[in-house]
């Protein structure tokens, strides 16, 4: 039921820098990995609510507008390309991780409003997930499982950036790598959307 393509896209998009990951890295810098782990459930609930709401809305509307999923998939592929270019261009810009101590409520709200949720609901999760409960449960369960190591990774990155122990592990290299990976995923996503016409 769940494809490797789905898993690859979820991992890639969850790994890309954004509001949620910036907060996780900030927490890793400020309070370390162990204390930051309490934020992971807040991220999971934020994505669960947001993706589910977007997905079921898309599922209801696409009954009357059958081209909507294809249009959203093309829009999402364009957004991924835009995100890849933005990540590459801003890779050497200084990002401030000096934020007030991050609480679960702030992380939940940042994730709830994260534009990645619409991307997941419209292009990454299969359309059938919004009409068949077993597909929804299998895809959402795996998605929530994938959040845990990736959130841990971002708090770990924060703690590494704070210590400056590994020179090559820096924001610039992370963003450029994420940019290349995103670009590589946007091509098959665009292709599958074009084939749907």
PDB file of C-alpha atoms in Angstrom:
ATOM      1  CA  UNK A   1       0.000   0.000   0.000  1.00  0.00           C
ATOM      2  CA  UNK A   2       2.706   2.521   0.975  1.00  0.00           C
ATOM      3  CA  UNK A   3       5.295   3.133  -1.751  1.00  0.00           C
ATOM      4  CA  UNK A   4       9.001   3.863  -1.408  1.00  0.00           C
ATOM      5  CA  UNK A   5       8.355   7.033  -3.409  1.00  0.00           C
ATOM      6  CA  UNK A   6       5.968   8.215  -0.669  1.00  0.00           C
ATOM      7  CA  UNK A   7       8.536   7.408   2.027  1.00  0.00           C
ATOM      8  CA  UNK A   8      11.316   9.205   0.108  1.00  0.00           C
ATOM      9  CA  UNK A   9       9.218  12.314  -0.434  1.00  0.00           C
ATOM     10  CA  UNK A  10       8.080  12.453   3.192  1.00  0.00           C
ATOM     11  CA  UNK A  11      11.643  12.113   4.498  1.00  0.00           C
ATOM     12  CA  UNK A  12      12.997  14.692   2.061  1.00  0.00           C
ATOM     13  CA  UNK A  13      10.329  17.294   2.768  1.00  0.00           C
ATOM     14  CA  UNK A  14      10.431  16.741   6.532  1.00  0.00           C
ATOM     15  CA  UNK A  15      14.227  17.188   6.439  1.00  0.00           C
ATOM     16  CA  UNK A  16      14.098  20.526   4.622  1.00  0.00           C
ATOM     17  CA  UNK A  17      14.605  23.627   6.750  1.00  0.00           C
ATOM     18  CA  UNK A  18      11.399  25.399   7.659  1.00  0.00           C
ATOM     19  CA  UNK A  19       9.633  26.952  10.643  1.00  0.00           C
ATOM     20  CA  UNK A  20       9.223  23.695  12.578  1.00  0.00           C
ATOM     21  CA  UNK A  21      12.781  22.491  11.970  1.00  0.00           C
ATOM     22  CA  UNK A  22      14.220  25.897  12.872  1.00  0.00           C
ATOM     23  CA  UNK A  23      12.406  25.749  16.214  1.00  0.00           C
ATOM     24  CA  UNK A  24      13.645  22.189  16.822  1.00  0.00           C
ATOM     25  CA  UNK A  25      17.234  23.200  16.035  1.00  0.00           C
ATOM     26  CA  UNK A  26      16.869  26.256  18.286  1.00  0.00           C
ATOM     27  CA  UNK A  27      15.685  24.038  21.116  1.00  0.00           C
ATOM     28  CA  UNK A  28      18.633  21.701  20.522  1.00  0.00           C
ATOM     29  CA  UNK A  29      20.985  24.673  20.840  1.00  0.00           C
ATOM     30  CA  UNK A  30      19.306  26.074  23.946  1.00  0.00           C
ATOM     31  CA  UNK A  31      18.392  23.058  26.069  1.00  0.00           C
ATOM     32  CA  UNK A  32      20.053  20.082  24.364  1.00  0.00           C
ATOM     33  CA  UNK A  33      18.667  16.950  22.781  1.00  0.00           C
ATOM     34  CA  UNK A  34      17.103  15.244  25.788  1.00  0.00           C
ATOM     35  CA  UNK A  35      14.946  18.189  26.883  1.00  0.00           C
ATOM     36  CA  UNK A  36      13.982  18.913  23.266  1.00  0.00           C
ATOM     37  CA  UNK A  37      12.460  15.463  22.794  1.00  0.00           C
ATOM     38  CA  UNK A  38       9.306  16.675  24.575  1.00  0.00           C
ATOM     39  CA  UNK A  39       8.585  18.812  21.487  1.00  0.00           C
ATOM     40  CA  UNK A  40       8.196  15.845  19.116  1.00  0.00           C
ATOM     41  CA  UNK A  41       4.573  15.019  20.110  1.00  0.00           C
ATOM     42  CA  UNK A  42       3.653  18.683  19.484  1.00  0.00           C
ATOM     43  CA  UNK A  43       5.039  18.434  15.938  1.00  0.00           C
ATOM     44  CA  UNK A  44       3.261  15.117  15.344  1.00  0.00           C
ATOM     45  CA  UNK A  45      -0.123  16.465  16.508  1.00  0.00           C
ATOM     46  CA  UNK A  46       0.302  19.659  14.488  1.00  0.00           C
ATOM     47  CA  UNK A  47       0.947  17.731  11.281  1.00  0.00           C
ATOM     48  CA  UNK A  48      -1.751  15.143  12.046  1.00  0.00           C
ATOM     49  CA  UNK A  49      -4.452  17.800  12.420  1.00  0.00           C
ATOM     50  CA  UNK A  50      -3.297  20.023   9.560  1.00  0.00           C
ATOM     51  CA  UNK A  51      -2.673  17.293   6.959  1.00  0.00           C
ATOM     52  CA  UNK A  52      -5.912  15.508   7.840  1.00  0.00           C
ATOM     53  CA  UNK A  53      -7.970  18.719   7.583  1.00  0.00           C
ATOM     54  CA  UNK A  54      -6.409  19.668   4.229  1.00  0.00           C
ATOM     55  CA  UNK A  55      -6.689  16.116   2.909  1.00  0.00           C
ATOM     56  CA  UNK A  56     -10.333  15.596   3.705  1.00  0.00           C
ATOM     57  CA  UNK A  57     -11.176  19.054   2.356  1.00  0.00           C
ATOM     58  CA  UNK A  58      -9.386  18.169  -0.891  1.00  0.00           C
ATOM     59  CA  UNK A  59     -11.158  14.769  -0.944  1.00  0.00           C
ATOM     60  CA  UNK A  60     -14.593  16.405  -0.617  1.00  0.00           C
ATOM     61  CA  UNK A  61     -13.954  19.145  -3.189  1.00  0.00           C
ATOM     62  CA  UNK A  62     -12.303  16.829  -5.757  1.00  0.00           C
ATOM     63  CA  UNK A  63     -15.589  14.897  -6.099  1.00  0.00           C
ATOM     64  CA  UNK A  64     -16.998  18.027  -7.793  1.00  0.00           C
ATOM     65  CA  UNK A  65     -13.687  19.127  -9.343  1.00  0.00           C
ATOM     66  CA  UNK A  66     -11.893  15.951 -10.482  1.00  0.00           C
ATOM     67  CA  UNK A  67      -8.902  17.912 -11.839  1.00  0.00           C
ATOM     68  CA  UNK A  68      -8.212  19.502  -8.434  1.00  0.00           C
ATOM     69  CA  UNK A  69      -5.731  16.816  -7.219  1.00  0.00           C
ATOM     70  CA  UNK A  70      -3.749  17.089 -10.472  1.00  0.00           C
ATOM     71  CA  UNK A  71      -3.676  20.895 -10.321  1.00  0.00           C
ATOM     72  CA  UNK A  72      -2.599  20.796  -6.672  1.00  0.00           C
ATOM     73  CA  UNK A  73       0.098  18.253  -7.532  1.00  0.00           C
ATOM     74  CA  UNK A  74       1.486  20.590 -10.230  1.00  0.00           C
ATOM     75  CA  UNK A  75       1.270  23.503  -7.792  1.00  0.00           C
ATOM     76  CA  UNK A  76       3.091  21.415  -5.183  1.00  0.00           C
ATOM     77  CA  UNK A  77       5.819  20.416  -7.659  1.00  0.00           C
ATOM     78  CA  UNK A  78       6.271  24.117  -8.486  1.00  0.00           C
ATOM     79  CA  UNK A  79       6.429  24.929  -4.772  1.00  0.00           C
ATOM     80  CA  UNK A  80       9.104  22.247  -4.274  1.00  0.00           C
ATOM     81  CA  UNK A  81      11.169  23.763  -7.104  1.00  0.00           C
ATOM     82  CA  UNK A  82      10.712  27.234  -5.565  1.00  0.00           C
ATOM     83  CA  UNK A  83      11.732  25.870  -2.149  1.00  0.00           C
ATOM     84  CA  UNK A  84      14.808  24.176  -3.662  1.00  0.00           C
ATOM     85  CA  UNK A  85      15.932  27.412  -5.359  1.00  0.00           C
ATOM     86  CA  UNK A  86      15.284  29.441  -2.191  1.00  0.00           C
ATOM     87  CA  UNK A  87      17.257  26.972  -0.061  1.00  0.00           C
ATOM     88  CA  UNK A  88      20.203  27.125  -2.471  1.00  0.00           C
ATOM     89  CA  UNK A  89      20.175  30.924  -2.683  1.00  0.00           C
ATOM     90  CA  UNK A  90      19.939  31.443   1.077  1.00  0.00           C
ATOM     91  CA  UNK A  91      22.383  28.667   2.013  1.00  0.00           C
ATOM     92  CA  UNK A  92      25.117  31.132   2.945  1.00  0.00           C
ATOM     93  CA  UNK A  93      22.840  33.624   4.693  1.00  0.00           C
ATOM     94  CA  UNK A  94      23.134  33.747   8.457  1.00  0.00           C
ATOM     95  CA  UNK A  95      20.149  32.208  10.236  1.00  0.00           C
ATOM     96  CA  UNK A  96      19.495  33.169  13.829  1.00  0.00           C
ATOM     97  CA  UNK A  97      18.684  30.271  16.112  1.00  0.00           C
ATOM     98  CA  UNK A  98      18.702  32.586  19.135  1.00  0.00           C
ATOM     99  CA  UNK A  99      15.028  32.487  19.986  1.00  0.00           C
ATOM    100  CA  UNK A 100      13.241  32.420  23.328  1.00  0.00           C
ATOM    101  CA  UNK A 101      13.057  28.958  24.887  1.00  0.00           C
ATOM    102  CA  UNK A 102      10.805  26.907  22.645  1.00  0.00           C
ATOM    103  CA  UNK A 103       7.677  25.475  24.232  1.00  0.00           C
ATOM    104  CA  UNK A 104       5.461  22.712  22.876  1.00  0.00           C
ATOM    105  CA  UNK A 105       2.621  25.181  22.218  1.00  0.00           C
ATOM    106  CA  UNK A 106       4.772  27.322  19.890  1.00  0.00           C
ATOM    107  CA  UNK A 107       6.026  24.293  18.006  1.00  0.00           C
ATOM    108  CA  UNK A 108       2.484  22.915  17.649  1.00  0.00           C
ATOM    109  CA  UNK A 109       1.194  26.204  16.200  1.00  0.00           C
ATOM    110  CA  UNK A 110       4.186  26.587  13.858  1.00  0.00           C
ATOM    111  CA  UNK A 111       3.590  23.056  12.558  1.00  0.00           C
ATOM    112  CA  UNK A 112      -0.190  23.501  12.303  1.00  0.00           C
ATOM    113  CA  UNK A 113       0.349  26.556  10.064  1.00  0.00           C
ATOM    114  CA  UNK A 114       3.309  25.088   8.169  1.00  0.00           C
ATOM    115  CA  UNK A 115       2.723  25.193   4.366  1.00  0.00           C
ATOM    116  CA  UNK A 116       4.314  21.733   4.133  1.00  0.00           C
ATOM    117  CA  UNK A 117       1.038  20.298   5.505  1.00  0.00           C
ATOM    118  CA  UNK A 118      -0.851  21.351   2.352  1.00  0.00           C
ATOM    119  CA  UNK A 119       1.974  19.952   0.250  1.00  0.00           C
ATOM    120  CA  UNK A 120       1.735  16.592   2.044  1.00  0.00           C
ATOM    121  CA  UNK A 121      -2.060  16.482   1.787  1.00  0.00           C
ATOM    122  CA  UNK A 122      -2.314  17.524  -1.850  1.00  0.00           C
ATOM    123  CA  UNK A 123       0.666  15.857  -3.508  1.00  0.00           C
ATOM    124  CA  UNK A 124       2.501  13.424  -1.256  1.00  0.00           C
ATOM    125  CA  UNK A 125      -0.324  11.430   0.322  1.00  0.00           C
ATOM    126  CA  UNK A 126      -2.181   9.455  -2.363  1.00  0.00           C
ATOM    127  CA  UNK A 127      -5.657  10.758  -3.245  1.00  0.00           C
ATOM    128  CA  UNK A 128      -7.174   7.449  -2.160  1.00  0.00           C
ATOM    129  CA  UNK A 129      -6.025   8.144   1.421  1.00  0.00           C
ATOM    130  CA  UNK A 130      -8.791  10.756   1.694  1.00  0.00           C
ATOM    131  CA  UNK A 131     -11.538   8.332   0.655  1.00  0.00           C
ATOM    132  CA  UNK A 132     -10.405   4.964   2.100  1.00  0.00           C
ATOM    133  CA  UNK A 133      -9.753   4.705   5.828  1.00  0.00           C
ATOM    134  CA  UNK A 134      -7.212   1.856   5.587  1.00  0.00           C
ATOM    135  CA  UNK A 135      -5.051   3.875   3.154  1.00  0.00           C
ATOM    136  CA  UNK A 136      -5.316   6.930   5.392  1.00  0.00           C
ATOM    137  CA  UNK A 137      -4.337   4.979   8.515  1.00  0.00           C
ATOM    138  CA  UNK A 138      -1.381   3.210   6.878  1.00  0.00           C
ATOM    139  CA  UNK A 139       0.049   6.373   5.315  1.00  0.00           C
ATOM    140  CA  UNK A 140      -0.576   8.615   8.337  1.00  0.00           C
ATOM    141  CA  UNK A 141       0.855   6.036  10.765  1.00  0.00           C
ATOM    142  CA  UNK A 142       4.052   5.750   8.739  1.00  0.00           C
ATOM    143  CA  UNK A 143       4.230   9.532   8.407  1.00  0.00           C
ATOM    144  CA  UNK A 144       4.004   9.950  12.192  1.00  0.00           C
ATOM    145  CA  UNK A 145       6.677   7.290  12.709  1.00  0.00           C
ATOM    146  CA  UNK A 146       9.004   9.121  10.283  1.00  0.00           C
ATOM    147  CA  UNK A 147       8.579  12.387  12.207  1.00  0.00           C
ATOM    148  CA  UNK A 148      10.361  11.000  15.279  1.00  0.00           C
ATOM    149  CA  UNK A 149      13.875  10.375  13.871  1.00  0.00           C
ATOM    150  CA  UNK A 150      13.750  13.519  11.722  1.00  0.00           C
ATOM    151  CA  UNK A 151      12.740  15.732  14.663  1.00  0.00           C
ATOM    152  CA  UNK A 152      15.512  14.083  16.685  1.00  0.00           C
ATOM    153  CA  UNK A 153      17.916  14.819  13.803  1.00  0.00           C
ATOM    154  CA  UNK A 154      17.058  18.542  13.849  1.00  0.00           C
ATOM    155  CA  UNK A 155      17.533  18.833  17.609  1.00  0.00           C
ATOM    156  CA  UNK A 156      20.824  16.958  17.178  1.00  0.00           C
ATOM    157  CA  UNK A 157      21.847  19.408  14.433  1.00  0.00           C
ATOM    158  CA  UNK A 158      21.079  22.258  16.825  1.00  0.00           C
ATOM    159  CA  UNK A 159      23.273  20.755  19.523  1.00  0.00           C
ATOM    160  CA  UNK A 160      26.104  20.198  16.974  1.00  0.00           C
ATOM    161  CA  UNK A 161      25.813  23.761  15.641  1.00  0.00           C
ATOM    162  CA  UNK A 162      26.041  25.019  19.224  1.00  0.00           C
ATOM    163  CA  UNK A 163      29.243  23.068  19.865  1.00  0.00           C
ATOM    164  CA  UNK A 164      30.922  23.780  16.467  1.00  0.00           C
ATOM    165  CA  UNK A 165      32.641  20.377  16.649  1.00  0.00           C
ATOM    166  CA  UNK A 166      31.996  19.195  13.075  1.00  0.00           C
ATOM    167  CA  UNK A 167      33.095  21.817  10.558  1.00  0.00           C
ATOM    168  CA  UNK A 168      31.424  20.361   7.433  1.00  0.00           C
ATOM    169  CA  UNK A 169      28.069  19.939   9.236  1.00  0.00           C
ATOM    170  CA  UNK A 170      26.760  23.441   8.827  1.00  0.00           C
ATOM    171  CA  UNK A 171      23.654  25.224   7.679  1.00  0.00           C
ATOM    172  CA  UNK A 172      25.037  26.014   4.208  1.00  0.00           C
ATOM    173  CA  UNK A 173      25.891  22.393   3.365  1.00  0.00           C
ATOM    174  CA  UNK A 174      22.580  21.160   4.786  1.00  0.00           C
ATOM    175  CA  UNK A 175      20.555  23.613   2.723  1.00  0.00           C
ATOM    176  CA  UNK A 176      22.425  22.930  -0.520  1.00  0.00           C
ATOM    177  CA  UNK A 177      22.009  19.175  -0.088  1.00  0.00           C
ATOM    178  CA  UNK A 178      18.303  19.595   0.702  1.00  0.00           C
ATOM    179  CA  UNK A 179      17.942  21.820  -2.364  1.00  0.00           C
ATOM    180  CA  UNK A 180      19.409  19.183  -4.701  1.00  0.00           C
ATOM    181  CA  UNK A 181      17.292  16.398  -3.207  1.00  0.00           C
ATOM    182  CA  UNK A 182      14.116  18.485  -3.462  1.00  0.00           C
ATOM    183  CA  UNK A 183      14.832  19.281  -7.099  1.00  0.00           C
ATOM    184  CA  UNK A 184      15.288  15.583  -7.859  1.00  0.00           C
ATOM    185  CA  UNK A 185      11.888  14.774  -6.304  1.00  0.00           C
ATOM    186  CA  UNK A 186      10.044  17.582  -8.093  1.00  0.00           C
ATOM    187  CA  UNK A 187      10.689  15.981 -11.504  1.00  0.00           C
ATOM    188  CA  UNK A 188       8.795  12.680 -10.961  1.00  0.00           C
ATOM    189  CA  UNK A 189       6.064  14.560  -9.078  1.00  0.00           C
ATOM    190  CA  UNK A 190       5.555  16.910 -12.041  1.00  0.00           C
ATOM    191  CA  UNK A 191       5.690  13.997 -14.473  1.00  0.00           C
ATOM    192  CA  UNK A 192       3.002  12.022 -12.619  1.00  0.00           C
ATOM    193  CA  UNK A 193       0.770  15.117 -12.511  1.00  0.00           C
ATOM    194  CA  UNK A 194       1.181  15.716 -16.258  1.00  0.00           C
ATOM    195  CA  UNK A 195       0.322  12.084 -16.967  1.00  0.00           C
ATOM    196  CA  UNK A 196      -2.956  12.556 -15.046  1.00  0.00           C
ATOM    197  CA  UNK A 197      -4.291  15.063 -17.606  1.00  0.00           C
TER     198      UNK A 197
END
